[in-house]
Each structure stands twice: as C-alpha cells, then as structure tokens.
C-alpha cells in the first residue's frame, strides 16, 4: 500500500515527499508499505478514501507537538473510507460499509486498522471526503463549546482564527446553539466566506482593529460583552480580545497557531486591575470593588484548556456522543463541511504548505483515488 512516512523531524512543507532528492524532505511516500493485519477479533481494516490535515499533524512532524512518536511513523488522524476486512468478533460493521474515525497516528496511508468501537458509520448522502474532515476539527469545537462551555442562545461567542478548520466548525456550532457569533479572520475572501455561514459580525484583521470593531457591534446590539472566547490562535490576539470579555466569561484555549503562547496570570481571571483593561474606554457594566484605594474588577473568568484527543482515554463516551451528534447535524443539514484544498499523497508538501501559510478556508485534505475535479485551488 501507499503510506506517507515521517523519517526524521522537520518541515513537511519544504519539498516534495518523492521528488528527485527525497533526502531533502522529512516525509517520503512509501509505495510498497505492508498492509496492516487485523490485530484483534474486533479489529476492522478500512480502505482510506480521504484523510484530514490538522495543525497538530504539522507540529508533530516538526517535532513540536506534545506527543512525539518514535521514528519512523505514519502521521495522520481523522479519515473516512470503506470497510475492507473485519475480525471474527466484529458485529457492528461489514465489508463495504462507509465509516469515519480518527487515530493517534496512521491515517496517511491506503489502509488503517482500528477496533470496531472506534468507528462511526457515515450517513447516506454524506460525502466520504467531507466525513474525513469532521472528527478532529468539528469534534474539538463541539466538545469545547457544547460540553465544556455549555454555550447557550443567550450568549455571545467570539471565535479567533475563524476561517481555519476548527474556526469554521466553531462558528457553525455556535449558530446551531443559537448564540450571537463574532468571527475574526484576515482577508476579504475569508470575511465573505464567514458571512455566508450566517456569522453575526466578522472582523477583518487586515484593515480593522478587533476591539474597536467588536465594541461597535456589541453596542449596536445592546450587548455588554463576550461570554465565550474560542481561541486556537494565542499570542497578542488573545491578550487583546480578553478586554472584551464579560463577567463570568469562559476562555477556551484550543491551540497556538500564532506560534506564541499567551500568558494569562491567574489573578486576572479573578480580579483584573483597571489599568490592565483600560476600564475607562470600555462601556460595560462590571462588578467593581474598592480595595486598598485601588479600583478592581471582579471577573470570575474560567479558562478551559482543551486537548480533545485525551477524551478517548478519559471520557470516551463524551467524545463518541459528540461525533454521533455532529454526523446527525450533517445529515440534517445543520452544519456543512467546507473543503478548501484536496491533494494526493505525493503532494503532501503542498497540503502542509496550505496550512503553514494560512491559505486554507476550512479543511485541507489528502484523498486516495478518483480525485477528479476535486482538486486543490492552489
């Protein structure tokens, strides 16, 4: 089978994985990699139709992710395909069934083996490429917003990096929950796309100041501030948007695409000094206390660190229920999965480049066979 191997750590966007000088790339396409055997009575082998690229996959090949598998390894997490073979004790699936799932490693290959308990049936009418894009991006956003933040229709959601994979998922889930959704992105094309999703307000970082734009929108709706901050970006943008948060707000820390991990001092989540948030310029109603001659704002913020993959170990039922609900939303047309770019395995460097250079609007995919007209826009 074909498989993408990471042989050494480095930038997978640097050069083609099977170019004239394969030693120049940390990844290489193995054309005759062994097909994995069924490793238990309940194991299922899936022929992969498509697999998703996530920022975590890019970081893992760089050697900058928290999980560092031994070399060489086959990267890849979420995927969709058809059942190729089943173990003797498999009861949930049969050969030919359409399934999707995610793994800690191994989806950048023609075949992958997983236990039947980790697979989800793909509803009729749902494209397999779209199904492959769902588990990590939409799963992360769903668990964050629905399970951790308990987002409701009375709340305001602010999504940073809103045109990326998890961002596009977050704004759609926010709308399904009935929240007022504010999206932050950069560039006219991304702004227009987000507006097409029904986002209530979009901030274009290329020509707008985020706090000024959001404050103006909130004032026009007679809203006090942001209740939930969804942050896959980090860096200065996190610090800036914290000025917009309501009393009792929740901060969902999803990732650090900016490359800078923001520091949120613990005392700021409880008591925030006036000079730190420039209270005089914020037209909100805060609870304020006089302590030692200084004016303090009692924030009562909650900061959630979300590592979605760990739910499979610690709260598998939450994760499974989340994926099933998302698949039902796809079937009912409540959410749509936007595919930005599709590449073949031998074009993996271009796929990673689309993520690295923030060219994608939605998901970047690798597809096997029958790419047809569904080609990259690059």
Short mmCIF file of C-alpha atoms in Angstrom, two decimals:
data_model
loop_
_atom_site.label_atom_id
_atom_site.label_comp_id
_atom_site.label_asym_id
_atom_site.label_seq_id
_atom_site.Cartn_x
_atom_site.Cartn_y
_atom_site.Cartn_z
CA UNK A 1 0.00 0.00 0.00
CA UNK A 2 0.96 3.66 -0.20
CA UNK A 3 1.88 5.41 3.03
CA UNK A 4 3.43 8.72 3.99
CA UNK A 5 6.38 8.08 6.29
CA UNK A 6 7.96 10.63 8.57
CA UNK A 7 11.61 9.50 8.72
CA UNK A 8 13.05 12.50 10.54
CA UNK A 9 11.71 15.65 12.13
CA UNK A 10 11.49 18.76 10.01
CA UNK A 11 9.22 20.95 7.91
CA UNK A 12 6.99 18.74 5.72
CA UNK A 13 6.19 21.75 3.52
CA UNK A 14 9.82 22.18 2.49
CA UNK A 15 9.95 19.82 -0.51
CA UNK A 16 8.05 17.04 -2.28
CA UNK A 17 7.98 13.70 -0.42
CA UNK A 18 9.01 11.73 -3.50
CA UNK A 19 10.92 14.33 -5.50
CA UNK A 20 14.27 13.98 -7.20
CA UNK A 21 16.03 14.35 -3.87
CA UNK A 22 13.90 12.58 -1.26
CA UNK A 23 16.56 13.12 1.41
CA UNK A 24 15.66 16.81 1.41
CA UNK A 25 12.22 16.15 2.90
CA UNK A 26 11.38 14.71 6.34
CA UNK A 27 8.47 12.81 4.73
CA UNK A 28 8.51 10.27 1.93
CA UNK A 29 5.85 8.26 0.11
CA UNK A 30 6.40 4.53 0.55
CA UNK A 31 4.82 2.76 -2.43
CA UNK A 32 5.06 -0.79 -1.06
CA UNK A 33 4.41 -0.38 2.63
CA UNK A 34 2.98 -3.53 4.29
CA UNK A 35 -0.82 -3.62 4.56
CA UNK A 36 -1.70 -3.79 8.28
CA UNK A 37 -3.16 -7.06 9.56
CA UNK A 38 -6.23 -7.34 11.76
CA UNK A 39 -4.73 -7.32 15.25
CA UNK A 40 -7.72 -8.49 17.32
CA UNK A 41 -11.04 -10.33 16.90
CA UNK A 42 -12.88 -6.98 16.90
CA UNK A 43 -10.47 -5.18 14.58
CA UNK A 44 -11.63 -3.58 11.33
CA UNK A 45 -9.42 -2.69 8.37
CA UNK A 46 -10.54 0.38 6.48
CA UNK A 47 -9.55 1.36 2.96
CA UNK A 48 -9.00 5.09 3.34
CA UNK A 49 -10.77 7.34 0.87
CA UNK A 50 -9.61 10.63 2.39
CA UNK A 51 -7.74 11.89 5.42
CA UNK A 52 -7.55 15.30 7.01
CA UNK A 53 -4.64 17.60 7.72
CA UNK A 54 -4.72 19.37 11.07
CA UNK A 55 -2.27 21.83 12.53
CA UNK A 56 -1.36 19.21 15.13
CA UNK A 57 -0.19 16.87 12.34
CA UNK A 58 2.10 19.59 11.03
CA UNK A 59 3.51 20.28 14.50
CA UNK A 60 4.06 16.56 15.10
CA UNK A 61 6.26 16.20 12.02
CA UNK A 62 8.14 19.34 13.08
CA UNK A 63 8.71 17.70 16.46
CA UNK A 64 6.85 20.48 18.28
CA UNK A 65 3.74 18.58 19.36
CA UNK A 66 3.22 17.21 22.88
CA UNK A 67 3.05 13.63 21.58
CA UNK A 68 6.33 12.55 19.97
CA UNK A 69 6.14 9.07 18.43
CA UNK A 70 9.35 7.16 17.65
CA UNK A 71 10.69 7.46 14.11
CA UNK A 72 9.75 6.43 11.52
CA UNK A 73 5.97 6.81 11.80
CA UNK A 74 2.93 7.30 9.59
CA UNK A 75 1.27 10.61 10.55
CA UNK A 76 -2.42 11.33 10.29
CA UNK A 77 -5.51 11.36 12.48
CA UNK A 78 -9.06 11.65 11.10
CA UNK A 79 -10.15 9.79 8.00
CA UNK A 80 -13.06 8.15 6.19
CA UNK A 81 -13.32 5.16 3.88
CA UNK A 82 -14.92 1.77 3.38
CA UNK A 83 -14.55 -1.40 5.43
CA UNK A 84 -12.07 -3.75 3.74
CA UNK A 85 -11.89 -6.60 6.26
CA UNK A 86 -13.32 -7.46 9.68
CA UNK A 87 -12.26 -9.67 12.57
CA UNK A 88 -14.32 -12.75 13.55
CA UNK A 89 -15.97 -10.98 16.51
CA UNK A 90 -16.97 -7.79 14.68
CA UNK A 91 -20.71 -7.20 14.94
CA UNK A 92 -21.16 -3.51 14.09
CA UNK A 93 -19.77 -3.36 10.55
CA UNK A 94 -19.42 -5.45 7.43
CA UNK A 95 -17.20 -5.24 4.36
CA UNK A 96 -18.22 -2.30 2.20
CA UNK A 97 -19.68 -0.17 4.98
CA UNK A 98 -18.78 3.53 4.91
CA UNK A 99 -17.08 4.67 8.11
CA UNK A 100 -15.09 7.50 9.60
CA UNK A 101 -12.91 7.82 12.67
CA UNK A 102 -9.64 9.20 13.99
CA UNK A 103 -6.43 7.70 15.31
CA UNK A 104 -3.39 8.98 17.12
CA UNK A 105 -1.29 8.03 14.05
CA UNK A 106 -1.51 6.22 10.75
CA UNK A 107 -4.25 7.70 8.55
CA UNK A 108 -1.89 8.96 5.83
CA UNK A 109 -1.96 5.54 4.22
CA UNK A 110 -4.16 3.46 1.93
CA UNK A 111 -5.29 1.20 4.80
CA UNK A 112 -5.67 1.60 8.55
CA UNK A 113 -6.81 -0.84 11.26
CA UNK A 114 -8.90 0.14 14.29
CA UNK A 115 -11.23 -1.54 16.75
CA UNK A 116 -14.89 -1.50 15.78
CA UNK A 117 -15.71 0.54 18.90
CA UNK A 118 -13.72 3.47 17.47
CA UNK A 119 -15.56 3.62 14.14
CA UNK A 120 -18.64 5.62 13.18
CA UNK A 121 -20.98 4.88 10.33
CA UNK A 122 -21.17 7.64 7.73
CA UNK A 123 -24.79 8.67 6.96
CA UNK A 124 -26.16 8.24 3.46
CA UNK A 125 -25.70 11.37 1.41
CA UNK A 126 -22.59 12.44 3.32
CA UNK A 127 -19.53 12.54 1.09
CA UNK A 128 -16.60 10.50 2.41
CA UNK A 129 -14.14 13.35 1.88
CA UNK A 130 -16.34 15.60 3.99
CA UNK A 131 -16.75 12.87 6.62
CA UNK A 132 -12.97 12.56 6.87
CA UNK A 133 -12.76 16.26 7.69
CA UNK A 134 -15.24 16.10 10.56
CA UNK A 135 -13.85 14.23 13.60
CA UNK A 136 -10.95 16.40 14.79
CA UNK A 137 -11.99 19.91 13.72
CA UNK A 138 -15.70 19.66 14.42
CA UNK A 139 -15.16 17.28 17.34
CA UNK A 140 -12.78 19.71 19.03
CA UNK A 141 -15.17 22.62 18.59
CA UNK A 142 -18.23 20.64 19.65
CA UNK A 143 -16.69 19.32 22.87
CA UNK A 144 -15.29 22.76 23.66
CA UNK A 145 -18.47 24.74 23.06
CA UNK A 146 -21.20 22.25 23.97
CA UNK A 147 -19.59 20.11 26.66
CA UNK A 148 -17.10 22.46 28.31
CA UNK A 149 -18.60 25.93 27.83
CA UNK A 150 -22.27 24.86 27.70
CA UNK A 151 -22.88 27.55 25.09
CA UNK A 152 -26.48 28.83 25.03
CA UNK A 153 -28.64 31.03 22.84
CA UNK A 154 -28.36 33.91 25.30
CA UNK A 155 -24.58 34.19 24.92
CA UNK A 156 -22.06 35.93 22.69
CA UNK A 157 -19.32 33.75 21.15
CA UNK A 158 -16.10 35.24 19.80
CA UNK A 159 -14.10 32.93 17.51
CA UNK A 160 -10.47 33.72 16.68
CA UNK A 161 -8.89 32.16 13.58
CA UNK A 162 -12.43 31.70 12.34
CA UNK A 163 -11.58 30.72 8.74
CA UNK A 164 -9.40 27.74 9.71
CA UNK A 165 -10.58 24.17 10.22
CA UNK A 166 -11.60 24.40 13.88
CA UNK A 167 -12.71 28.02 13.45
CA UNK A 168 -15.18 27.25 10.66
CA UNK A 169 -16.50 24.40 12.81
CA UNK A 170 -16.82 26.66 15.86
CA UNK A 171 -18.83 29.40 14.14
CA UNK A 172 -21.27 26.85 12.71
CA UNK A 173 -21.71 25.07 16.04
CA UNK A 174 -22.22 28.46 17.68
CA UNK A 175 -25.03 29.22 15.25
CA UNK A 176 -26.64 25.81 15.84
CA UNK A 177 -26.59 26.61 19.57
CA UNK A 178 -28.31 29.91 18.82
CA UNK A 179 -25.51 32.14 20.11
CA UNK A 180 -24.55 35.52 18.71
CA UNK A 181 -21.37 34.68 16.79
CA UNK A 182 -18.50 37.09 16.14
CA UNK A 183 -15.70 35.83 13.88
CA UNK A 184 -12.14 37.13 13.50
CA UNK A 185 -10.17 36.42 10.32
CA UNK A 186 -7.84 38.12 7.86
CA UNK A 187 -8.62 38.99 4.23
CA UNK A 188 -11.70 39.76 2.14
CA UNK A 189 -12.16 36.22 0.83
CA UNK A 190 -12.27 34.76 4.33
CA UNK A 191 -14.59 37.50 5.55
CA UNK A 192 -17.06 36.88 2.72
CA UNK A 193 -17.00 33.15 3.36
CA UNK A 194 -17.74 33.62 7.07
CA UNK A 195 -20.61 35.96 6.27
CA UNK A 196 -22.05 33.26 4.01
CA UNK A 197 -22.22 30.99 7.08
CA UNK A 198 -24.54 33.43 8.82
CA UNK A 199 -21.99 34.87 11.26
CA UNK A 200 -23.43 37.90 13.01
CA UNK A 201 -20.28 40.03 12.76
CA UNK A 202 -16.88 39.49 11.12
CA UNK A 203 -13.70 41.39 11.95
CA UNK A 204 -11.13 41.64 9.13
CA UNK A 205 -7.74 41.95 10.83
CA UNK A 206 -6.18 43.24 7.62
CA UNK A 207 -7.99 46.56 7.96
CA UNK A 208 -9.89 46.62 11.26
CA UNK A 209 -8.95 46.84 14.94
CA UNK A 210 -10.51 43.88 16.69
CA UNK A 211 -11.60 45.53 19.95
CA UNK A 212 -12.97 48.67 18.30
CA UNK A 213 -14.92 46.66 15.71
CA UNK A 214 -16.37 44.24 18.25
CA UNK A 215 -17.30 47.02 20.69
CA UNK A 216 -19.14 48.87 17.95
CA UNK A 217 -21.08 45.75 17.02
CA UNK A 218 -21.93 44.94 20.64
CA UNK A 219 -23.17 48.47 21.18
CA UNK A 220 -25.39 48.23 18.08
CA UNK A 221 -27.00 45.08 19.52
CA UNK A 222 -27.19 46.45 23.07
CA UNK A 223 -24.91 43.66 24.29
CA UNK A 224 -22.50 44.02 27.20
CA UNK A 225 -19.60 41.84 26.05
CA UNK A 226 -18.34 38.41 25.05
CA UNK A 227 -19.36 35.36 27.07
CA UNK A 228 -17.21 32.69 25.39
CA UNK A 229 -13.81 33.23 23.73
CA UNK A 230 -12.80 30.39 21.39
CA UNK A 231 -9.05 30.70 20.85
CA UNK A 232 -6.97 28.49 18.52
CA UNK A 233 -4.57 31.37 17.81
CA UNK A 234 -2.92 32.59 21.02
CA UNK A 235 -0.37 35.39 21.11
CA UNK A 236 -1.21 39.08 21.14
CA UNK A 237 -4.70 38.49 19.78
CA UNK A 238 -5.64 36.59 22.93
CA UNK A 239 -4.48 39.42 25.15
CA UNK A 240 -6.31 42.00 23.05
CA UNK A 241 -9.65 40.17 22.93
CA UNK A 242 -9.63 39.49 26.68
CA UNK A 243 -10.57 43.17 27.01
CA UNK A 244 -13.96 42.30 25.51
CA UNK A 245 -14.95 39.59 28.00
CA UNK A 246 -17.99 39.78 30.23
CA UNK A 247 -18.12 38.96 33.92
CA UNK A 248 -18.20 35.17 34.20
CA UNK A 249 -16.80 34.68 30.70
CA UNK A 250 -15.19 31.43 29.59
CA UNK A 251 -11.92 31.20 27.64
CA UNK A 252 -11.44 28.06 25.54
CA UNK A 253 -7.74 27.51 24.86
CA UNK A 254 -7.64 25.35 21.71
CA UNK A 255 -4.16 25.98 20.27
CA UNK A 256 -1.46 28.46 19.39
CA UNK A 257 -1.42 28.88 15.62
CA UNK A 258 0.33 32.24 16.04
CA UNK A 259 3.34 30.43 17.46
CA UNK A 260 3.14 32.45 20.67
CA UNK A 261 1.66 31.02 23.86
CA UNK A 262 -0.13 33.78 25.77
CA UNK A 263 0.39 34.19 29.49
CA UNK A 264 -2.87 34.59 31.43
CA UNK A 265 -1.94 35.43 35.04
CA UNK A 266 -4.17 33.53 37.45
CA UNK A 267 -5.11 36.66 39.39
CA UNK A 268 -6.52 38.26 36.23
CA UNK A 269 -9.23 35.58 35.98
CA UNK A 270 -10.41 36.64 39.45
CA UNK A 271 -9.56 40.31 39.84
CA UNK A 272 -8.40 42.47 36.97
CA UNK A 273 -6.88 45.85 37.67
CA UNK A 274 -8.40 48.82 35.91
CA UNK A 275 -5.20 49.78 34.13
CA UNK A 276 -4.82 46.33 32.60
CA UNK A 277 -8.11 46.52 30.74
CA UNK A 278 -8.34 50.29 30.34
CA UNK A 279 -11.72 50.31 32.04
CA UNK A 280 -12.36 53.95 31.19
CA UNK A 281 -12.61 53.09 27.49
CA UNK A 282 -14.92 50.10 27.96
CA UNK A 283 -18.62 50.88 28.05
CA UNK A 284 -19.62 47.79 30.06
CA UNK A 285 -21.24 47.25 33.48
CA UNK A 286 -18.69 45.43 35.65
CA UNK A 287 -18.81 44.48 39.31
CA UNK A 288 -16.25 46.80 40.91
CA UNK A 289 -14.71 46.80 44.38
CA UNK A 290 -12.51 49.30 46.19
CA UNK A 291 -9.51 47.52 47.74
CA UNK A 292 -6.63 49.41 49.29
CA UNK A 293 -7.50 52.57 47.42
CA UNK A 294 -7.42 50.79 44.02
CA UNK A 295 -10.38 50.01 41.84
CA UNK A 296 -10.71 46.31 40.93
CA UNK A 297 -13.00 44.49 38.51
CA UNK A 298 -14.23 41.11 39.75
CA UNK A 299 -14.08 38.97 36.61
CA UNK A 300 -14.87 35.37 37.65
CA UNK A 301 -13.47 34.06 34.36
CA UNK A 302 -13.00 30.36 33.67
CA UNK A 303 -10.10 29.20 31.48
CA UNK A 304 -10.53 25.79 29.82
CA UNK A 305 -7.52 24.03 28.32
CA UNK A 306 -8.85 21.56 25.76
CA UNK A 307 -6.82 18.62 24.49
CA UNK A 308 -9.55 16.86 22.53
CA UNK A 309 -7.64 13.63 21.85
CA UNK A 310 -7.36 12.82 25.56
CA UNK A 311 -11.13 12.36 25.76
CA UNK A 312 -10.74 8.95 24.12
CA UNK A 313 -8.78 7.84 27.20
CA UNK A 314 -10.54 9.74 29.98
CA UNK A 315 -14.09 10.44 28.74
CA UNK A 316 -14.70 8.25 25.68
CA UNK A 317 -18.48 8.45 25.98
CA UNK A 318 -18.38 12.25 25.68
CA UNK A 319 -16.29 12.03 22.53
CA UNK A 320 -18.41 9.31 20.94
CA UNK A 321 -21.67 11.12 21.67
CA UNK A 322 -20.15 14.29 20.21
CA UNK A 323 -19.17 12.65 16.90
CA UNK A 324 -22.56 10.98 16.58
CA UNK A 325 -24.38 14.25 17.16
CA UNK A 326 -22.19 16.01 14.60
CA UNK A 327 -22.88 13.32 11.99
CA UNK A 328 -26.60 13.73 12.65
CA UNK A 329 -26.23 17.50 12.17
CA UNK A 330 -24.54 16.89 8.82
CA UNK A 331 -27.35 14.57 7.79
CA UNK A 332 -29.95 17.19 8.78
CA UNK A 333 -28.08 19.99 7.02
CA UNK A 334 -27.39 21.95 10.22
CA UNK A 335 -23.66 22.12 9.50
CA UNK A 336 -21.61 21.94 6.31
CA UNK A 337 -18.01 20.82 5.96
CA UNK A 338 -16.08 23.17 3.73
CA UNK A 339 -13.13 21.60 1.91
CA UNK A 340 -10.57 24.19 0.93
CA UNK A 341 -7.89 22.06 -0.79
CA UNK A 342 -7.55 18.40 -1.80
CA UNK A 343 -4.19 16.81 -2.63
CA UNK A 344 -2.79 13.39 -3.43
CA UNK A 345 -0.35 11.73 -1.05
CA UNK A 346 2.61 12.68 -3.26
CA UNK A 347 1.54 16.34 -2.95
CA UNK A 348 1.62 16.28 0.85
CA UNK A 349 4.19 19.08 0.97
CA UNK A 350 1.72 21.39 -0.79
CA UNK A 351 -1.01 20.31 1.62
CA UNK A 352 1.13 21.19 4.63
CA UNK A 353 2.14 24.43 2.98
CA UNK A 354 -1.53 25.43 2.72
CA UNK A 355 -1.82 25.04 6.49
CA UNK A 356 1.53 26.62 7.29
CA UNK A 357 0.88 29.69 5.12
CA UNK A 358 -2.75 30.03 6.23
CA UNK A 359 -4.05 29.72 2.69
CA UNK A 360 -6.92 27.43 3.65
CA UNK A 361 -10.52 28.40 4.26
CA UNK A 362 -11.87 25.34 6.02
CA UNK A 363 -10.18 21.96 5.72
CA UNK A 364 -7.15 20.68 3.80
CA UNK A 365 -7.40 17.04 2.73
CA UNK A 366 -5.42 14.19 1.21
CA UNK A 367 -7.54 11.90 -0.98
CA UNK A 368 -6.78 8.49 -2.45
CA UNK A 369 -8.04 7.57 -5.95
CA UNK A 370 -10.56 9.39 -8.10
CA UNK A 371 -9.54 12.93 -7.24
CA UNK A 372 -11.39 14.01 -10.37
CA UNK A 373 -12.45 17.63 -10.33
CA UNK A 374 -11.98 17.97 -6.58
CA UNK A 375 -8.51 19.38 -6.93
CA UNK A 376 -6.58 21.94 -4.95
CA UNK A 377 -7.30 25.58 -5.62
CA UNK A 378 -3.57 26.34 -5.39
#
